[in-house]
CSV table of N, CA and C in Angstrom, one decimal:
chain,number,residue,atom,x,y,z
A,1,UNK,N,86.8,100.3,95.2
A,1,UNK,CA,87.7,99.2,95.6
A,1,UNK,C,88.9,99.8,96.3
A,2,UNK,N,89.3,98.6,97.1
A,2,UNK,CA,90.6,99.5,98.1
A,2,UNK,C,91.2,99.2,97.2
A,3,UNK,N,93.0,99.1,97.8
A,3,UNK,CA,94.1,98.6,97.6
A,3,UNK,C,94.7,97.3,97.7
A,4,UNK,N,93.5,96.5,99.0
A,4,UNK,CA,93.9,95.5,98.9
A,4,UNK,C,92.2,94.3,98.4
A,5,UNK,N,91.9,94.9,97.5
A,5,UNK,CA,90.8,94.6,96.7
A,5,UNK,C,90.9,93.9,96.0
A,6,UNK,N,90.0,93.5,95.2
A,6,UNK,CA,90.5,92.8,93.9
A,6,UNK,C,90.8,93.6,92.8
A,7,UNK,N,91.9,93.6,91.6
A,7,UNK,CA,92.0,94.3,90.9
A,7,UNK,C,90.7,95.4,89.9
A,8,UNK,N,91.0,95.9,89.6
A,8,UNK,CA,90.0,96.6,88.6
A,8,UNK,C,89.7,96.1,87.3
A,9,UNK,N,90.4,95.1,86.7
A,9,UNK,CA,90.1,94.2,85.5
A,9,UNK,C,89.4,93.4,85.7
A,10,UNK,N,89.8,92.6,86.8
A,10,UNK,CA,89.3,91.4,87.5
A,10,UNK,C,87.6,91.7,88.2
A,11,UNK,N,87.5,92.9,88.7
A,11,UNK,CA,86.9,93.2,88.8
A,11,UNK,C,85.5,93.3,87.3
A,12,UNK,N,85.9,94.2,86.6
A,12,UNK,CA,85.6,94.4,85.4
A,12,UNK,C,84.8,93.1,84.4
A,13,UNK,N,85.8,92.2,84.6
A,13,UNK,CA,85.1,90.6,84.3
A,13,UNK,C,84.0,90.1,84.8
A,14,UNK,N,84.0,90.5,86.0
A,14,UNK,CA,82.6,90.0,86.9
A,14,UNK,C,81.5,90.7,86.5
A,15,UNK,N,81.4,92.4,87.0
A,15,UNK,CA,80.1,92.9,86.8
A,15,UNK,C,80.0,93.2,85.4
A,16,UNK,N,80.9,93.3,84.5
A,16,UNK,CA,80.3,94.1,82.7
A,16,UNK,C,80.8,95.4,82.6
A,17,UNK,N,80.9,96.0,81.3
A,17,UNK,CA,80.8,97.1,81.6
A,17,UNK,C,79.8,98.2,81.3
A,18,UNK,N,78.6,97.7,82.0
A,18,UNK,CA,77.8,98.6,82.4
A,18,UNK,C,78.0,99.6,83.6
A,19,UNK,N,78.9,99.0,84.9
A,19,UNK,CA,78.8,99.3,86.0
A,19,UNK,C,80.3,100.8,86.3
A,20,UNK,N,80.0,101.1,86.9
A,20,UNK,CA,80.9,102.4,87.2
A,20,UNK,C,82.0,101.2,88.3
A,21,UNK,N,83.7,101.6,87.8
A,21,UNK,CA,84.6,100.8,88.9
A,21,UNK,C,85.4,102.3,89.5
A,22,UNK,N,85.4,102.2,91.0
A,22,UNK,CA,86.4,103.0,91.5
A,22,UNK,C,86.7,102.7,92.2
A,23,UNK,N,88.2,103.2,92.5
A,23,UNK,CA,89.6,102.8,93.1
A,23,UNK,C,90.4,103.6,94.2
A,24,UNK,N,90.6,103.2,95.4
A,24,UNK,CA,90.7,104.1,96.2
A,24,UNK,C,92.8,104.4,96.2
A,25,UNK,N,93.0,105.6,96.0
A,25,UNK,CA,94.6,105.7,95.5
A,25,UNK,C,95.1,106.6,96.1
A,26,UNK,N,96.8,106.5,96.8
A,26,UNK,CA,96.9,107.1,97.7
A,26,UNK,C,98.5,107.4,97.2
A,27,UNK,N,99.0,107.4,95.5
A,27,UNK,CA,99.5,107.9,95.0
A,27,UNK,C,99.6,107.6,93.8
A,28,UNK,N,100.4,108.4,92.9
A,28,UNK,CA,100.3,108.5,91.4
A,28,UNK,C,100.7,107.3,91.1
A,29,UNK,N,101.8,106.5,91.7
A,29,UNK,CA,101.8,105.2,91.4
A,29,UNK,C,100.6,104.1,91.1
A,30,UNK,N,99.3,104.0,92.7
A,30,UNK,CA,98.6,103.7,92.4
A,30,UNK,C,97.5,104.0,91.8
A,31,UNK,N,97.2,104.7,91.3
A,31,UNK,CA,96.2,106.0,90.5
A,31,UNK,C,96.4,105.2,89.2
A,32,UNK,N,97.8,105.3,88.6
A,32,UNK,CA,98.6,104.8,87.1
A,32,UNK,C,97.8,103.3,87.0
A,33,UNK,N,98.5,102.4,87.7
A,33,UNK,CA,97.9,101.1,88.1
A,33,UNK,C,96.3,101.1,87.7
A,34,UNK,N,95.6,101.8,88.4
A,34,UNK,CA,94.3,101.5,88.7
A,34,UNK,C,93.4,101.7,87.3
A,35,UNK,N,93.7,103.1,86.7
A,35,UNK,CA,93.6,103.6,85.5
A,35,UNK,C,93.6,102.4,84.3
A,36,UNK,N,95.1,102.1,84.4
A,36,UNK,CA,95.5,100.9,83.7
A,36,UNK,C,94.6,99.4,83.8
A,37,UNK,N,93.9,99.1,84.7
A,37,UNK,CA,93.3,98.5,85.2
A,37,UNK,C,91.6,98.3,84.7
A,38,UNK,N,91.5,99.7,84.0
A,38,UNK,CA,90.0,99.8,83.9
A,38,UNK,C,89.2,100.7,84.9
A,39,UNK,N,90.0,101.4,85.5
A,39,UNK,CA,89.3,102.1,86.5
A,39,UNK,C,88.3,103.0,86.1
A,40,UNK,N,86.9,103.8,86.2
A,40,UNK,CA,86.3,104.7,85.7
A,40,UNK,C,86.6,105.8,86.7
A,41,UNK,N,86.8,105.9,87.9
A,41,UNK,CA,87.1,107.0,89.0
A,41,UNK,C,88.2,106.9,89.9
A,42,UNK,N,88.7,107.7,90.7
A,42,UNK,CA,89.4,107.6,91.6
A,42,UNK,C,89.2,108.3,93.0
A,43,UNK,N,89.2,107.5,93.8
A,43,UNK,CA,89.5,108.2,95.3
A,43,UNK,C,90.7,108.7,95.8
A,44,UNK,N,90.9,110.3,96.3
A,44,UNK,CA,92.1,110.4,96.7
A,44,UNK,C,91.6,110.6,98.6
A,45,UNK,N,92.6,109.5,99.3
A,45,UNK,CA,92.7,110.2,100.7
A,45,UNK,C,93.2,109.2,101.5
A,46,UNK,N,93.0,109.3,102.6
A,46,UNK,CA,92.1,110.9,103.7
A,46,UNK,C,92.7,111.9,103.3
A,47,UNK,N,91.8,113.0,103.3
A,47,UNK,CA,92.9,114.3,103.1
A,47,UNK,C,92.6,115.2,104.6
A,48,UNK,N,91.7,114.5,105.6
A,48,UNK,CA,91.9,115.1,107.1
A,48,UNK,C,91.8,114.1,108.0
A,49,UNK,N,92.5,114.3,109.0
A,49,UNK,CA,92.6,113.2,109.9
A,49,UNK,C,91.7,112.5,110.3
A,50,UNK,N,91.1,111.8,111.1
A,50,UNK,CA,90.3,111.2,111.6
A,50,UNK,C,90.4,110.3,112.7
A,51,UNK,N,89.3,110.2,113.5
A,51,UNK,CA,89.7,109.1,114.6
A,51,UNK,C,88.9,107.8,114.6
A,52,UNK,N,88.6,107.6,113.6
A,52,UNK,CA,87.4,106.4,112.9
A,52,UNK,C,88.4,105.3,112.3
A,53,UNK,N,89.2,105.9,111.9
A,53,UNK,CA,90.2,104.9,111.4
A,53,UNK,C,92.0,104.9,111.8
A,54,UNK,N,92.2,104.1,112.5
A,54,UNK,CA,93.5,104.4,112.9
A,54,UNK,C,94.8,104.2,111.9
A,55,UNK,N,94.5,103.7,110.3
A,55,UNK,CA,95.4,103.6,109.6
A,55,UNK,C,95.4,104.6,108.3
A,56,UNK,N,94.7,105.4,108.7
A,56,UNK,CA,94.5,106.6,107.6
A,56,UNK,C,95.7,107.5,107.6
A,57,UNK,N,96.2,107.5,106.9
A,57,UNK,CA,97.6,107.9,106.4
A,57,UNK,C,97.0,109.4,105.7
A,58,UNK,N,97.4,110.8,106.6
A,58,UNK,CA,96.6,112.1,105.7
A,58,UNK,C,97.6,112.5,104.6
A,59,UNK,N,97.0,112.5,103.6
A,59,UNK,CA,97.4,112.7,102.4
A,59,UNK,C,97.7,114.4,102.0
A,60,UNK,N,98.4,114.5,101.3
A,60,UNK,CA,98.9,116.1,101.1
A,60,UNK,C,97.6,116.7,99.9
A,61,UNK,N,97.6,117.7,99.4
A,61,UNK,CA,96.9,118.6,98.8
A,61,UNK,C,97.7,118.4,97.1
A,62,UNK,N,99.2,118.6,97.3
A,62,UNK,CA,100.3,118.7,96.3
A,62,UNK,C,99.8,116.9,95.6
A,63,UNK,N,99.8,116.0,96.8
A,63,UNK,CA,99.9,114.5,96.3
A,63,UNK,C,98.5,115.0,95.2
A,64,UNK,N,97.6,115.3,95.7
A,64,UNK,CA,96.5,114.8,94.9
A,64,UNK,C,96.0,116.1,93.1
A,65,UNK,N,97.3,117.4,93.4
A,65,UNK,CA,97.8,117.6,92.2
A,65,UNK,C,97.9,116.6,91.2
A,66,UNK,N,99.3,115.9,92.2
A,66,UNK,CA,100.2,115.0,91.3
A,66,UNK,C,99.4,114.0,90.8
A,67,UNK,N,98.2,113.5,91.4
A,67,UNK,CA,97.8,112.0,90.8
A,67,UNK,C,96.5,112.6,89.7
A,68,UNK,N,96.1,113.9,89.6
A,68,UNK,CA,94.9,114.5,88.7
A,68,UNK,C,96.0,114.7,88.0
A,69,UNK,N,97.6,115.8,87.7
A,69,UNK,CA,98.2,115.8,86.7
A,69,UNK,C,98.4,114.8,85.9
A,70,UNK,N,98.8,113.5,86.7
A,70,UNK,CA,99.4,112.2,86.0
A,70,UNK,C,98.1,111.6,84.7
């Protein structure tokens, strides 16, 4: 699920929890959130540029420390 998805609970209500939920997070803020939410995984990125998407914001190395520490 992105960020501008439906939540991960909400999500969670629909399919059961049989199904694997993951959450795409692009800081420890949203990582916390998503977690909190029921998340089973997390996506960290982009972590390299790209020309496929013009709103890919490249993410640091340190950030995705910070959201595995948290």
């Amino acid at each position: 699920m992105g960020q501008e998805d439906m939540a991960s609970d909400l999500v969670r209500k629909r399919v059961g929890p049989d199904m694997l939920i993951g959450v795409s997070v692009h800081s420890v803020a949203e990582a916390l959130i998503a977690v909190e939410n029921g998340a089973d995984c997390l996506g960290y990125g982009a972590m390299f540029a790209t020309a496929t998407k013009d709103d890919a914001d490249v993410l640091t190395i340190e950030g995705l420390r910070q959201v595995c520490a948290a």
